[in-house]
PDB file of C-alpha atoms (C1' of nucleotides) in Angstrom:
ATOM      1  CA  UNK A 207      31.970   2.094   9.889  1.00  0.00           C
ATOM      2  CA  UNK A 208      29.411  -0.070   9.797  1.00  0.00           C
ATOM      3  CA  UNK A 209      30.631  -1.260   6.061  1.00  0.00           C
ATOM      4  CA  UNK A 210      28.708  -3.829   4.981  1.00  0.00           C
ATOM      5  CA  UNK A 211      30.598  -6.902   3.326  1.00  0.00           C
ATOM      6  CA  UNK A 212      28.846  -8.366   0.361  1.00  0.00           C
ATOM      7  CA  UNK A 213      28.674 -12.009   3.235  1.00  0.00           C
ATOM      8  CA  UNK A 214      26.188  -9.080   4.869  1.00  0.00           C
ATOM      9  CA  UNK A 215      24.624  -8.401   1.642  1.00  0.00           C
ATOM     10  CA  UNK A 216      24.522 -11.285   0.606  1.00  0.00           C
ATOM     11  CA  UNK A 217      23.099 -12.869   4.148  1.00  0.00           C
ATOM     12  CA  UNK A 218      19.958  -9.987   3.678  1.00  0.00           C
ATOM     13  CA  UNK A 219      19.619 -11.131  -0.122  1.00  0.00           C
ATOM     14  CA  UNK A 220      19.007 -14.588   1.594  1.00  0.00           C
ATOM     15  CA  UNK A 221      16.540 -14.029   4.481  1.00  0.00           C
ATOM     16  CA  UNK A 222      14.713 -11.581   2.060  1.00  0.00           C
ATOM     17  CA  UNK A 223      14.071 -14.253  -0.440  1.00  0.00           C
ATOM     18  CA  UNK A 224      13.471 -16.959   2.715  1.00  0.00           C
ATOM     19  CA  UNK A 225      10.970 -14.224   3.571  1.00  0.00           C
ATOM     20  CA  UNK A 226       9.480 -14.328   0.425  1.00  0.00           C
ATOM     21  CA  UNK A 227       8.914 -18.391   0.757  1.00  0.00           C
ATOM     22  CA  UNK A 228       6.898 -17.755   4.307  1.00  0.00           C
ATOM     23  CA  UNK A 229       4.842 -15.355   3.342  1.00  0.00           C
ATOM     24  CA  UNK A 230       4.221 -16.884   0.579  1.00  0.00           C
ATOM     25  CA  UNK A 231       3.209 -20.052   1.416  1.00  0.00           C
ATOM     26  CA  UNK A 232       1.430 -19.343   4.073  1.00  0.00           C
ATOM     27  CA  UNK A 233      -0.574 -17.028   1.156  1.00  0.00           C
ATOM     28  CA  UNK A 234      -0.585 -20.493  -0.377  1.00  0.00           C
ATOM     29  CA  UNK A 235      -2.036 -22.534   2.404  1.00  0.00           C
ATOM     30  CA  UNK A 236      -5.139 -20.110   3.686  1.00  0.00           C
ATOM     31  CA  UNK A 237      -5.792 -20.263  -0.495  1.00  0.00           C
ATOM     32  CA  UNK A 238      -5.496 -23.815  -0.059  1.00  0.00           C
ATOM     33  CA  UNK A 239      -7.854 -23.796   2.093  1.00  0.00           C
ATOM     34  CA  UNK A 240     -10.545 -21.556   0.601  1.00  0.00           C
ATOM     35  CA  UNK A 241      -9.745 -23.886  -2.687  1.00  0.00           C
ATOM     36  CA  UNK A 242      -8.004 -20.602  -4.061  1.00  0.00           C
ATOM     37  CA  UNK A 243      -4.906 -20.688  -6.050  1.00  0.00           C
ATOM     38  CA  UNK A 244      -1.967 -17.912  -5.027  1.00  0.00           C
ATOM     39  CA  UNK A 245      -3.333 -16.590  -8.315  1.00  0.00           C
ATOM     40  CA  UNK A 246      -7.320 -16.430  -7.559  1.00  0.00           C
ATOM     41  CA  UNK A 247      -6.120 -15.198  -4.922  1.00  0.00           C
ATOM     42  CA  UNK A 248      -4.034 -12.210  -5.380  1.00  0.00           C
ATOM     43  CA  UNK A 249      -6.569 -11.508  -7.921  1.00  0.00           C
ATOM     44  CA  UNK A 250      -9.133 -11.440  -5.140  1.00  0.00           C
ATOM     45  CA  UNK A 251      -7.332  -9.205  -3.735  1.00  0.00           C
ATOM     46  CA  UNK A 252      -6.958  -7.188  -6.256  1.00  0.00           C
ATOM     47  CA  UNK A 253     -10.543  -6.509  -7.153  1.00  0.00           C
ATOM     48  CA  UNK A 254     -11.384  -6.454  -3.798  1.00  0.00           C
ATOM     49  CA  UNK A 255     -10.536  -2.128  -3.971  1.00  0.00           C
ATOM     50  CA  UNK A 256     -10.945  -2.076  -7.659  1.00  0.00           C
ATOM     51  CA  UNK A 257     -13.306  -2.478 -10.436  1.00  0.00           C
ATOM     52  CA  UNK A 258     -11.061  -3.868 -14.205  1.00  0.00           C
ATOM     53  CA  UNK A 259     -11.771  -4.511 -17.696  1.00  0.00           C
ATOM     54  CA  UNK A 260     -10.372  -8.229 -18.535  1.00  0.00           C
ATOM     55  CA  UNK A 261      -6.937  -6.216 -20.560  1.00  0.00           C
ATOM     56  CA  UNK A 262      -6.655  -4.411 -16.996  1.00  0.00           C
ATOM     57  CA  UNK A 263      -6.869  -6.925 -13.985  1.00  0.00           C
ATOM     58  CA  UNK A 264      -4.332  -8.660 -16.675  1.00  0.00           C
ATOM     59  CA  UNK A 265      -1.551  -6.143 -16.916  1.00  0.00           C
ATOM     60  CA  UNK A 266      -1.706  -5.654 -12.743  1.00  0.00           C
ATOM     61  CA  UNK A 267      -1.687  -9.895 -12.415  1.00  0.00           C
ATOM     62  CA  UNK A 268       1.547  -9.513 -14.904  1.00  0.00           C
ATOM     63  CA  UNK A 269      -0.572 -12.058 -17.017  1.00  0.00           C
ATOM     64  CA  UNK A 270      -1.786 -12.684 -20.360  1.00  0.00           C
ATOM     65  CA  UNK A 271      -5.323 -11.960 -21.587  1.00  0.00           C
ATOM     66  CA  UNK A 272      -5.619 -16.107 -22.433  1.00  0.00           C
ATOM     67  CA  UNK A 273      -4.410 -16.182 -19.197  1.00  0.00           C
ATOM     68  CA  UNK A 274      -7.445 -14.560 -17.668  1.00  0.00           C
ATOM     69  CA  UNK A 275      -9.806 -15.920 -19.401  1.00  0.00           C
ATOM     70  CA  UNK A 276      -8.996 -19.458 -17.595  1.00  0.00           C
ATOM     71  CA  UNK A 277      -8.880 -17.699 -14.390  1.00  0.00           C
ATOM     72  CA  UNK A 278     -12.318 -15.361 -14.784  1.00  0.00           C
ATOM     73  CA  UNK A 279     -13.774 -18.824 -16.470  1.00  0.00           C
ATOM     74  CA  UNK A 280     -12.703 -20.542 -12.845  1.00  0.00           C
ATOM     75  CA  UNK A 281     -14.439 -17.479 -10.512  1.00  0.00           C
ATOM     76  CA  UNK A 282     -16.716 -17.130 -12.793  1.00  0.00           C
ATOM     77  CA  UNK A 283     -18.099 -21.136 -12.169  1.00  0.00           C
ATOM     78  CA  UNK A 284     -18.016 -20.402  -8.989  1.00  0.00           C
ATOM     79  CA  UNK A 285     -19.667 -17.237  -7.731  1.00  0.00           C
ATOM     80  CA  UNK A 286     -17.350 -15.081  -7.268  1.00  0.00           C
ATOM     81  CA  UNK A 287     -16.962 -13.004  -9.672  1.00  0.00           C
ATOM     82  CA  UNK A 288     -18.976 -11.444 -12.467  1.00  0.00           C
ATOM     83  CA  UNK A 289     -18.609 -10.505 -15.744  1.00  0.00           C
ATOM     84  CA  UNK A 290     -20.426  -7.664 -17.165  1.00  0.00           C
ATOM     85  CA  UNK A 291     -20.292  -4.852 -20.420  1.00  0.00           C
ATOM     86  CA  UNK A 292     -18.559  -1.868 -20.712  1.00  0.00           C
ATOM     87  CA  UNK A 293     -20.928   0.888 -21.354  1.00  0.00           C
ATOM     88  CA  UNK A 294     -18.421   3.086 -23.141  1.00  0.00           C
ATOM     89  CA  UNK A 295     -16.984   0.111 -25.226  1.00  0.00           C
ATOM     90  CA  UNK A 296     -18.935  -2.573 -26.460  1.00  0.00           C
ATOM     91  CA  UNK A 297     -15.639  -4.841 -27.286  1.00  0.00           C
ATOM     92  CA  UNK A 298     -14.570  -4.575 -23.184  1.00  0.00           C
ATOM     93  CA  UNK A 299     -15.366  -7.038 -20.558  1.00  0.00           C
ATOM     94  CA  UNK A 300     -15.336  -5.728 -15.996  1.00  0.00           C
ATOM     95  CA  UNK A 301     -14.587  -7.936 -13.980  1.00  0.00           C
ATOM     96  CA  UNK A 302     -15.622  -7.326 -10.228  1.00  0.00           C
ATOM     97  CA  UNK A 303     -15.827  -9.458  -7.066  1.00  0.00           C
ATOM     98  CA  UNK A 304     -19.551 -11.161  -6.636  1.00  0.00           C
ATOM     99  CA  UNK A 305     -21.500 -10.791  -3.044  1.00  0.00           C
ATOM    100  CA  UNK A 306     -20.087 -13.905  -2.014  1.00  0.00           C
ATOM    101  CA  UNK A 307     -16.716 -13.766  -3.997  1.00  0.00           C
ATOM    102  CA  UNK A 308     -16.226 -10.175  -0.883  1.00  0.00           C
ATOM    103  CA  UNK A 309     -16.967 -12.332   1.293  1.00  0.00           C
ATOM    104  CA  UNK A 310     -14.517 -14.556   0.383  1.00  0.00           C
ATOM    105  CA  UNK A 311     -12.092 -12.250   0.296  1.00  0.00           C
ATOM    106  CA  UNK A 312     -12.969 -10.347   3.954  1.00  0.00           C
ATOM    107  CA  UNK A 313     -12.432 -13.763   5.345  1.00  0.00           C
ATOM    108  CA  UNK A 314      -9.565 -14.880   3.465  1.00  0.00           C
ATOM    109  CA  UNK A 315      -7.758 -12.033   4.181  1.00  0.00           C
ATOM    110  CA  UNK A 316      -8.158 -11.634   8.337  1.00  0.00           C
ATOM    111  CA  UNK A 317      -7.111 -15.540   7.962  1.00  0.00           C
ATOM    112  CA  UNK A 318      -3.344 -14.146   6.147  1.00  0.00           C
ATOM    113  CA  UNK A 319      -3.814 -11.399   9.499  1.00  0.00           C
ATOM    114  CA  UNK A 320      -4.202 -13.525  11.509  1.00  0.00           C
ATOM    115  CA  UNK A 321      -1.264 -16.199  10.789  1.00  0.00           C
ATOM    116  CA  UNK A 322       0.894 -13.538   9.603  1.00  0.00           C
ATOM    117  CA  UNK A 323       0.338 -11.966  12.941  1.00  0.00           C
ATOM    118  CA  UNK A 324       2.317 -14.260  15.286  1.00  0.00           C
ATOM    119  CA  UNK A 325       5.399 -14.011  13.465  1.00  0.00           C
ATOM    120  CA  UNK A 326       5.509 -10.595  13.890  1.00  0.00           C
ATOM    121  CA  UNK A 327       4.946 -11.257  17.831  1.00  0.00           C
ATOM    122  CA  UNK A 328       9.038 -12.053  17.490  1.00  0.00           C
ATOM    123  CA  UNK A 329       9.657  -8.186  17.238  1.00  0.00           C
ATOM    124  CA  UNK A 330       8.318  -5.915  19.407  1.00  0.00           C
ATOM    125  CA  UNK A 331       6.122  -2.528  18.995  1.00  0.00           C
ATOM    126  CA  UNK A 332       9.041  -0.692  18.091  1.00  0.00           C
ATOM    127  CA  UNK A 333      11.339  -2.997  16.121  1.00  0.00           C
ATOM    128  CA  UNK A 334       7.795  -3.328  13.997  1.00  0.00           C
ATOM    129  CA  UNK A 335       7.259   0.044  13.494  1.00  0.00           C
ATOM    130  CA  UNK A 336      10.939   0.044  12.315  1.00  0.00           C
ATOM    131  CA  UNK A 337      10.316  -2.800   9.983  1.00  0.00           C
ATOM    132  CA  UNK A 338       7.782  -1.324   8.298  1.00  0.00           C
ATOM    133  CA  UNK A 339       9.720   1.918   7.665  1.00  0.00           C
ATOM    134  CA  UNK A 340      12.233  -0.589   6.641  1.00  0.00           C
ATOM    135  CA  UNK A 341       9.859  -2.282   3.664  1.00  0.00           C
ATOM    136  CA  UNK A 342       8.367   0.663   3.012  1.00  0.00           C
ATOM    137  CA  UNK A 343      11.959   2.114   1.662  1.00  0.00           C
ATOM    138  CA  UNK A 344      12.590  -0.801  -0.234  1.00  0.00           C
ATOM    139  CA  UNK A 345       9.048  -0.567  -1.304  1.00  0.00           C
ATOM    140  CA  UNK A 346       9.323   2.722  -2.928  1.00  0.00           C
ATOM    141  CA  UNK A 347      12.130   2.266  -4.897  1.00  0.00           C
ATOM    142  CA  UNK A 348      10.996   1.842  -8.214  1.00  0.00           C
TER     143      UNK A 348
ATOM    144  CA  UNK B  36       3.715   3.572  25.167  1.00  0.00           C
ATOM    145  CA  UNK B  37       4.655   2.812  20.958  1.00  0.00           C
ATOM    146  CA  UNK B  38       1.263   1.010  20.924  1.00  0.00           C
ATOM    147  CA  UNK B  39       0.998  -0.923  17.648  1.00  0.00           C
ATOM    148  CA  UNK B  40      -3.289  -0.509  16.230  1.00  0.00           C
ATOM    149  CA  UNK B  41      -5.135  -2.368  14.520  1.00  0.00           C
ATOM    150  CA  UNK B  42      -3.387  -0.298  11.360  1.00  0.00           C
ATOM    151  CA  UNK B  43      -0.101  -0.463  12.372  1.00  0.00           C
ATOM    152  CA  UNK B  44      -0.300  -4.168  11.932  1.00  0.00           C
ATOM    153  CA  UNK B  45      -1.939  -4.287   8.599  1.00  0.00           C
ATOM    154  CA  UNK B  46       0.352  -1.597   7.290  1.00  0.00           C
ATOM    155  CA  UNK B  47       3.007  -4.233   7.847  1.00  0.00           C
ATOM    156  CA  UNK B  48       1.505  -7.212   7.081  1.00  0.00           C
ATOM    157  CA  UNK B  49       0.943  -5.836   3.459  1.00  0.00           C
ATOM    158  CA  UNK B  50       4.580  -4.283   3.539  1.00  0.00           C
ATOM    159  CA  UNK B  51       5.204  -7.901   3.782  1.00  0.00           C
ATOM    160  CA  UNK B  52       2.713  -9.820   1.408  1.00  0.00           C
ATOM    161  CA  UNK B  53       4.176  -6.853  -1.184  1.00  0.00           C
ATOM    162  CA  UNK B  54       7.636  -7.304  -0.643  1.00  0.00           C
ATOM    163  CA  UNK B  55       7.041 -11.343  -1.048  1.00  0.00           C
ATOM    164  CA  UNK B  56       5.334 -10.780  -4.115  1.00  0.00           C
ATOM    165  CA  UNK B  57       8.732  -8.232  -5.573  1.00  0.00           C
ATOM    166  CA  UNK B  58      11.278 -10.460  -4.711  1.00  0.00           C
ATOM    167  CA  UNK B  59       8.607 -13.998  -5.432  1.00  0.00           C
ATOM    168  CA  UNK B  60       8.567 -11.559  -8.636  1.00  0.00           C
ATOM    169  CA  UNK B  61      12.391 -10.882  -9.397  1.00  0.00           C
ATOM    170  CA  UNK B  62      13.004 -14.898  -8.630  1.00  0.00           C
ATOM    171  CA  UNK B  63      10.508 -15.978 -11.262  1.00  0.00           C
ATOM    172  CA  UNK B  64      12.083 -13.466 -13.833  1.00  0.00           C
ATOM    173  CA  UNK B  65      15.518 -14.479 -13.515  1.00  0.00           C
ATOM    174  CA  UNK B  66      14.524 -17.750 -13.790  1.00  0.00           C
ATOM    175  CA  UNK B  67      12.150 -17.697 -16.956  1.00  0.00           C
ATOM    176  CA  UNK B  68      15.221 -16.243 -18.616  1.00  0.00           C
ATOM    177  CA  UNK B  69      17.532 -19.111 -18.261  1.00  0.00           C
ATOM    178  CA  UNK B  70      13.917 -21.546 -18.705  1.00  0.00           C
ATOM    179  CA  UNK B  71      13.434 -22.711 -14.786  1.00  0.00           C
ATOM    180  CA  UNK B  72       9.829 -22.170 -13.204  1.00  0.00           C
ATOM    181  CA  UNK B  73       9.947 -20.889  -8.837  1.00  0.00           C
ATOM    182  CA  UNK B  74      10.213 -24.904  -8.282  1.00  0.00           C
ATOM    183  CA  UNK B  75      13.100 -25.801 -10.094  1.00  0.00           C
ATOM    184  CA  UNK B  76      14.584 -22.498  -9.466  1.00  0.00           C
ATOM    185  CA  UNK B  77      13.649 -23.607  -6.076  1.00  0.00           C
ATOM    186  CA  UNK B  78      15.053 -27.001  -6.308  1.00  0.00           C
ATOM    187  CA  UNK B  79      18.224 -26.073  -7.885  1.00  0.00           C
ATOM    188  CA  UNK B  80      18.232 -23.344  -4.606  1.00  0.00           C
ATOM    189  CA  UNK B  81      18.035 -26.656  -1.904  1.00  0.00           C
ATOM    190  CA  UNK B  82      20.505 -28.532  -4.307  1.00  0.00           C
ATOM    191  CA  UNK B  83      23.656 -26.275  -4.300  1.00  0.00           C
ATOM    192  CA  UNK B  84      25.003 -27.256  -1.336  1.00  0.00           C
ATOM    193  CA  UNK B  85      22.994 -30.967  -0.114  1.00  0.00           C
ATOM    194  CA  UNK B  86      22.275 -34.358  -1.571  1.00  0.00           C
ATOM    195  CA  UNK B  87      19.558 -35.496  -0.918  1.00  0.00           C
ATOM    196  CA  UNK B  88      16.777 -38.977  -1.807  1.00  0.00           C
ATOM    197  CA  UNK B  89      13.400 -37.809  -3.564  1.00  0.00           C
ATOM    198  CA  UNK B  90      11.857 -38.538  -0.327  1.00  0.00           C
ATOM    199  CA  UNK B  91      13.906 -35.761   1.340  1.00  0.00           C
ATOM    200  CA  UNK B  92      13.594 -32.961  -1.487  1.00  0.00           C
ATOM    201  CA  UNK B  93       9.835 -33.710  -2.153  1.00  0.00           C
ATOM    202  CA  UNK B  94       9.676 -32.770   1.947  1.00  0.00           C
ATOM    203  CA  UNK B  95      11.847 -29.748   2.014  1.00  0.00           C
ATOM    204  CA  UNK B  96      10.129 -28.622  -1.499  1.00  0.00           C
ATOM    205  CA  UNK B  97       6.648 -29.288   0.275  1.00  0.00           C
ATOM    206  CA  UNK B  98       5.638 -30.947  -2.574  1.00  0.00           C
ATOM    207  CA  UNK B  99       4.570 -34.987  -3.593  1.00  0.00           C
ATOM    208  CA  UNK B 100       6.822 -37.086  -4.347  1.00  0.00           C
ATOM    209  CA  UNK B 101       4.627 -37.868  -7.345  1.00  0.00           C
ATOM    210  CA  UNK B 102       4.484 -33.467  -7.992  1.00  0.00           C
ATOM    211  CA  UNK B 103       9.506 -34.492  -7.844  1.00  0.00           C
ATOM    212  CA  UNK B 104       9.348 -37.694 -10.182  1.00  0.00           C
ATOM    213  CA  UNK B 105       8.306 -35.307 -13.046  1.00  0.00           C
ATOM    214  CA  UNK B 106      10.267 -32.491 -12.019  1.00  0.00           C
ATOM    215  CA  UNK B 107      13.806 -34.388 -11.844  1.00  0.00           C
ATOM    216  CA  UNK B 108      12.748 -35.981 -15.103  1.00  0.00           C
ATOM    217  CA  UNK B 109      12.137 -32.995 -16.785  1.00  0.00           C
ATOM    218  CA  UNK B 110      15.803 -31.049 -15.209  1.00  0.00           C
ATOM    219  CA  UNK B 111      17.704 -34.535 -15.515  1.00  0.00           C
ATOM    220  CA  UNK B 112      16.343 -33.979 -19.821  1.00  0.00           C
ATOM    221  CA  UNK B 113      17.583 -30.432 -19.562  1.00  0.00           C
ATOM    222  CA  UNK B 114      21.320 -31.896 -17.397  1.00  0.00           C
ATOM    223  CA  UNK B 115      20.493 -29.566 -14.567  1.00  0.00           C
ATOM    224  CA  UNK B 116      20.370 -32.617 -11.781  1.00  0.00           C
ATOM    225  CA  UNK B 117      21.392 -36.706 -12.285  1.00  0.00           C
ATOM    226  CA  UNK B 118      19.962 -39.737 -10.346  1.00  0.00           C
ATOM    227  CA  UNK B 119      21.689 -42.267  -8.588  1.00  0.00           C
ATOM    228  CA  UNK B 120      21.536 -45.440  -6.662  1.00  0.00           C
ATOM    229  CA  UNK B 121      21.318 -45.391  -3.098  1.00  0.00           C
ATOM    230  CA  UNK B 122      23.976 -48.059  -2.532  1.00  0.00           C
ATOM    231  CA  UNK B 123      21.805 -48.140   1.589  1.00  0.00           C
ATOM    232  CA  UNK B 124      19.022 -48.646   0.423  1.00  0.00           C
ATOM    233  CA  UNK B 125      17.491 -49.812  -3.259  1.00  0.00           C
ATOM    234  CA  UNK B 126      14.899 -48.720  -3.002  1.00  0.00           C
ATOM    235  CA  UNK B 127      16.152 -45.009  -2.291  1.00  0.00           C
ATOM    236  CA  UNK B 128      16.979 -42.650  -5.397  1.00  0.00           C
ATOM    237  CA  UNK B 129      19.841 -39.840  -4.630  1.00  0.00           C
ATOM    238  CA  UNK B 130      19.611 -36.148  -7.012  1.00  0.00           C
ATOM    239  CA  UNK B 131      22.213 -34.542  -7.068  1.00  0.00           C
ATOM    240  CA  UNK B 132      23.011 -31.092  -8.982  1.00  0.00           C
ATOM    241  CA  UNK B 133      25.200 -31.813 -12.177  1.00  0.00           C
ATOM    242  CA  UNK B 134      28.316 -29.671 -12.768  1.00  0.00           C
ATOM    243  CA  UNK B 135      25.966 -28.291 -15.689  1.00  0.00           C
ATOM    244  CA  UNK B 136      23.333 -27.046 -13.144  1.00  0.00           C
ATOM    245  CA  UNK B 137      25.586 -26.359 -10.418  1.00  0.00           C
ATOM    246  CA  UNK B 138      26.976 -24.290 -13.245  1.00  0.00           C
ATOM    247  CA  UNK B 139      23.655 -22.703 -14.516  1.00  0.00           C
ATOM    248  CA  UNK B 140      22.770 -22.522 -10.313  1.00  0.00           C
ATOM    249  CA  UNK B 141      25.877 -20.100  -9.801  1.00  0.00           C
ATOM    250  CA  UNK B 142      24.946 -18.602 -12.742  1.00  0.00           C
ATOM    251  CA  UNK B 143      21.458 -17.607 -11.827  1.00  0.00           C
ATOM    252  CA  UNK B 144      21.491 -16.779  -7.684  1.00  0.00           C
ATOM    253  CA  UNK B 145      24.430 -14.641  -8.831  1.00  0.00           C
ATOM    254  CA  UNK B 146      21.968 -12.488 -11.357  1.00  0.00           C
ATOM    255  CA  UNK B 147      19.652 -12.579  -7.663  1.00  0.00           C
ATOM    256  CA  UNK B 148      21.486 -11.073  -6.154  1.00  0.00           C
ATOM    257  CA  UNK B 149      22.512  -8.565  -8.527  1.00  0.00           C
ATOM    258  CA  UNK B 150      19.049  -7.432  -9.519  1.00  0.00           C
ATOM    259  CA  UNK B 151      18.163  -7.264  -5.018  1.00  0.00           C
ATOM    260  CA  UNK B 152      20.569  -5.360  -4.740  1.00  0.00           C
ATOM    261  CA  UNK B 153      20.068  -1.859  -5.504  1.00  0.00           C
ATOM    262  CA  UNK B 154      16.851  -2.325  -3.866  1.00  0.00           C
ATOM    263  CA  UNK B 155      18.568  -2.746  -0.931  1.00  0.00           C
ATOM    264  CA  UNK B 156      20.412   0.308  -2.051  1.00  0.00           C
ATOM    265  CA  UNK B 157      17.121   2.447  -0.804  1.00  0.00           C
ATOM    266  CA  UNK B 158      18.245   2.215   2.168  1.00  0.00           C
ATOM    267  CA  UNK B 159      21.434   3.051   4.113  1.00  0.00           C
ATOM    268  CA  UNK B 160      24.548   0.554   5.857  1.00  0.00           C
ATOM    269  CA  UNK B 161      23.219   0.929   9.464  1.00  0.00           C
ATOM    270  CA  UNK B 162      19.827   0.210   8.039  1.00  0.00           C
ATOM    271  CA  UNK B 163      20.244  -2.520   5.850  1.00  0.00           C
ATOM    272  CA  UNK B 164      21.971  -4.416   8.794  1.00  0.00           C
ATOM    273  CA  UNK B 165      18.849  -3.188  11.298  1.00  0.00           C
ATOM    274  CA  UNK B 166      16.866  -5.188   8.171  1.00  0.00           C
ATOM    275  CA  UNK B 167      18.972  -7.737   8.996  1.00  0.00           C
ATOM    276  CA  UNK B 168      18.715  -8.788  12.249  1.00  0.00           C
ATOM    277  CA  UNK B 169      14.388  -7.908  11.688  1.00  0.00           C
ATOM    278  CA  UNK B 170      13.960 -10.434   9.111  1.00  0.00           C
ATOM    279  CA  UNK B 171      15.392 -12.924  10.938  1.00  0.00           C
ATOM    280  CA  UNK B 172      14.349 -12.735  13.986  1.00  0.00           C
ATOM    281  CA  UNK B 173      10.964 -13.365  12.147  1.00  0.00           C
ATOM    282  CA  UNK B 174      12.618 -16.663  10.611  1.00  0.00           C
ATOM    283  CA  UNK B 175      13.787 -17.502  13.667  1.00  0.00           C
ATOM    284  CA  UNK B 176      10.086 -17.500  15.683  1.00  0.00           C
ATOM    285  CA  UNK B 177       8.063 -21.156  14.924  1.00  0.00           C
TER     286      UNK B 177
ATOM    287  C1'  DT C  86       3.775 -55.462   6.008  1.00  0.00           C
ATOM    288  C1'  DA C  87       5.651 -50.314   5.098  1.00  0.00           C
ATOM    289  C1'  DT C  88       8.796 -47.471   1.925  1.00  0.00           C
ATOM    290  C1'  DT C  89      10.376 -46.031  -2.285  1.00  0.00           C
ATOM    291  C1'  DG C  90       9.779 -44.293  -5.960  1.00  0.00           C
ATOM    292  C1'  DT C  91       7.166 -44.342 -10.670  1.00  0.00           C
ATOM    293  C1'  DT C  92       3.458 -44.280 -13.112  1.00  0.00           C
ATOM    294  C1'  DA C  93      -1.360 -42.904 -14.368  1.00  0.00           C
ATOM    295  C1'  DT C  94      -5.478 -39.752 -14.874  1.00  0.00           C
ATOM    296  C1'  DA C  95      -7.459 -34.960 -14.097  1.00  0.00           C
ATOM    297  C1'  DC C  96      -7.409 -30.710 -13.054  1.00  0.00           C
ATOM    298  C1'  DT C  97      -5.032 -25.618 -12.676  1.00  0.00           C
ATOM    299  C1'  DC C  98      -1.833 -22.151 -14.970  1.00  0.00           C
ATOM    300  C1'  DT C  99       0.955 -20.481 -18.254  1.00  0.00           C
ATOM    301  C1'  DA C 100       1.566 -19.097 -23.177  1.00  0.00           C
ATOM    302  C1'  DT C 101       1.148 -18.023 -28.521  1.00  0.00           C
ATOM    303  C1'  DA C 102      -2.111 -18.016 -31.824  1.00  0.00           C
ATOM    304  C1'  DA C 103      -6.016 -17.567 -34.693  1.00  0.00           C
ATOM    305  C1'  DC C 104     -10.759 -15.698 -34.675  1.00  0.00           C
ATOM    306  C1'  DT C 105     -14.851 -12.499 -33.459  1.00  0.00           C
ATOM    307  C1'  DA C 106     -16.878  -8.639 -32.378  1.00  0.00           C
ATOM    308  C1'  DT C 107     -16.708  -3.561 -32.052  1.00  0.00           C
ATOM    309  C1'  DA C 108     -13.446   0.733 -32.898  1.00  0.00           C
TER     310       DA C 108
ATOM    311  C1'  DT D 167      -6.351  -1.107 -39.401  1.00  0.00           C
ATOM    312  C1'  DA D 168      -6.227  -2.402 -34.169  1.00  0.00           C
ATOM    313  C1'  DT D 169      -7.866  -3.290 -29.703  1.00  0.00           C
ATOM    314  C1'  DA D 170     -10.579  -6.565 -26.371  1.00  0.00           C
ATOM    315  C1'  DG D 171     -11.741 -10.861 -25.678  1.00  0.00           C
ATOM    316  C1'  DT D 172     -12.118 -16.313 -26.172  1.00  0.00           C
ATOM    317  C1'  DT D 173     -10.690 -20.151 -27.640  1.00  0.00           C
ATOM    318  C1'  DA D 174      -7.793 -23.636 -29.488  1.00  0.00           C
ATOM    319  C1'  DT D 175      -4.244 -25.690 -28.070  1.00  0.00           C
ATOM    320  C1'  DA D 176       0.155 -27.241 -25.392  1.00  0.00           C
ATOM    321  C1'  DG D 177       3.613 -27.491 -21.455  1.00  0.00           C
ATOM    322  C1'  DA D 178       4.704 -27.388 -17.158  1.00  0.00           C
ATOM    323  C1'  DG D 179       3.658 -27.730 -11.875  1.00  0.00           C
ATOM    324  C1'  DT D 180       0.214 -30.027  -8.348  1.00  0.00           C
ATOM    325  C1'  DA D 181      -1.892 -33.991  -6.191  1.00  0.00           C
ATOM    326  C1'  DT D 182      -5.055 -39.167  -5.136  1.00  0.00           C
ATOM    327  C1'  DA D 183      -4.431 -43.121  -6.122  1.00  0.00           C
ATOM    328  C1'  DA D 184      -2.487 -47.862  -8.168  1.00  0.00           C
ATOM    329  C1'  DC D 185       1.696 -49.985  -8.843  1.00  0.00           C
ATOM    330  C1'  DA D 186       6.252 -52.511  -8.099  1.00  0.00           C
ATOM    331  C1'  DA D 187      10.296 -53.470  -6.117  1.00  0.00           C
ATOM    332  C1'  DT D 188      13.061 -53.490  -1.597  1.00  0.00           C
ATOM    333  C1'  DA D 189      12.964 -52.745   3.065  1.00  0.00           C
TER     334       DA D 189
END
DNA sequence: TATTGTTATACTCTATAACTATA
DNA sequence: TATAGTTATAGAGTATAACAATA
């Protein structure tokens, strides 16, 4: 039993797309309050746990290296990230959060949690666990 | 029991954000193949079931009216949407999909389903139902 | 006067192509 | 020759401010 009709699947896909838009909108709004585009926000998020070369960061974000040059330029000018030389390869440039960038990233991502939490409050604790497990399954699928 | 620890909630928020990025990436990639930005894609999606005035469409998409003017200009130039007069208010402009726009929208959104479905295959039928219900609860919350 | 939409302007994000420096 | 980054250029998306036409 419990067959999935075409309509059921469509409804799920719709729900997923809408959820994506809602979450993205929250990220965008919080970013805006700190003068950060979604891309800058993602960059800060990626750099929270890592130091990367320009090329590595570009492929992480799915951007061309020329795009990243501009992105890093602007973040650098604002003192959020820093470029440094790679001692192993003099062509390469390492990008890392500055102290101020790390501080801002922590602040922003705390706000994100804060603003998504009320959304989650619509679900009970058991349901939250269940949702977490389901999304984990989804994300693991490659 | 079944208390939610801080870490559990953070994990759920992380999963939500990642899901949003994955879904958005799929939408973006399919859009790209048809020379449609995410915003153009959303506009087509909104106009699938509605005819709207410029102002209505702008607020639907969360954009300034001036932004929408350019967006509609470009979509118009490609023959995807059409402007027409509002008989009730000569200041207003009605935007609607053209025949070709409707065709493209149907095609693109069929592709979206096609590409998200395999992701969903990671879950069994009962889990899909459960996820749908949970997301619906989430989206209903505000 | 207030509202609807467009235009002018400016900035960010994005890619492609050409270039420099290093490997 | 090939790779890492930057620069030049161009186009889309975005907002603010000024404007025209209509209500």
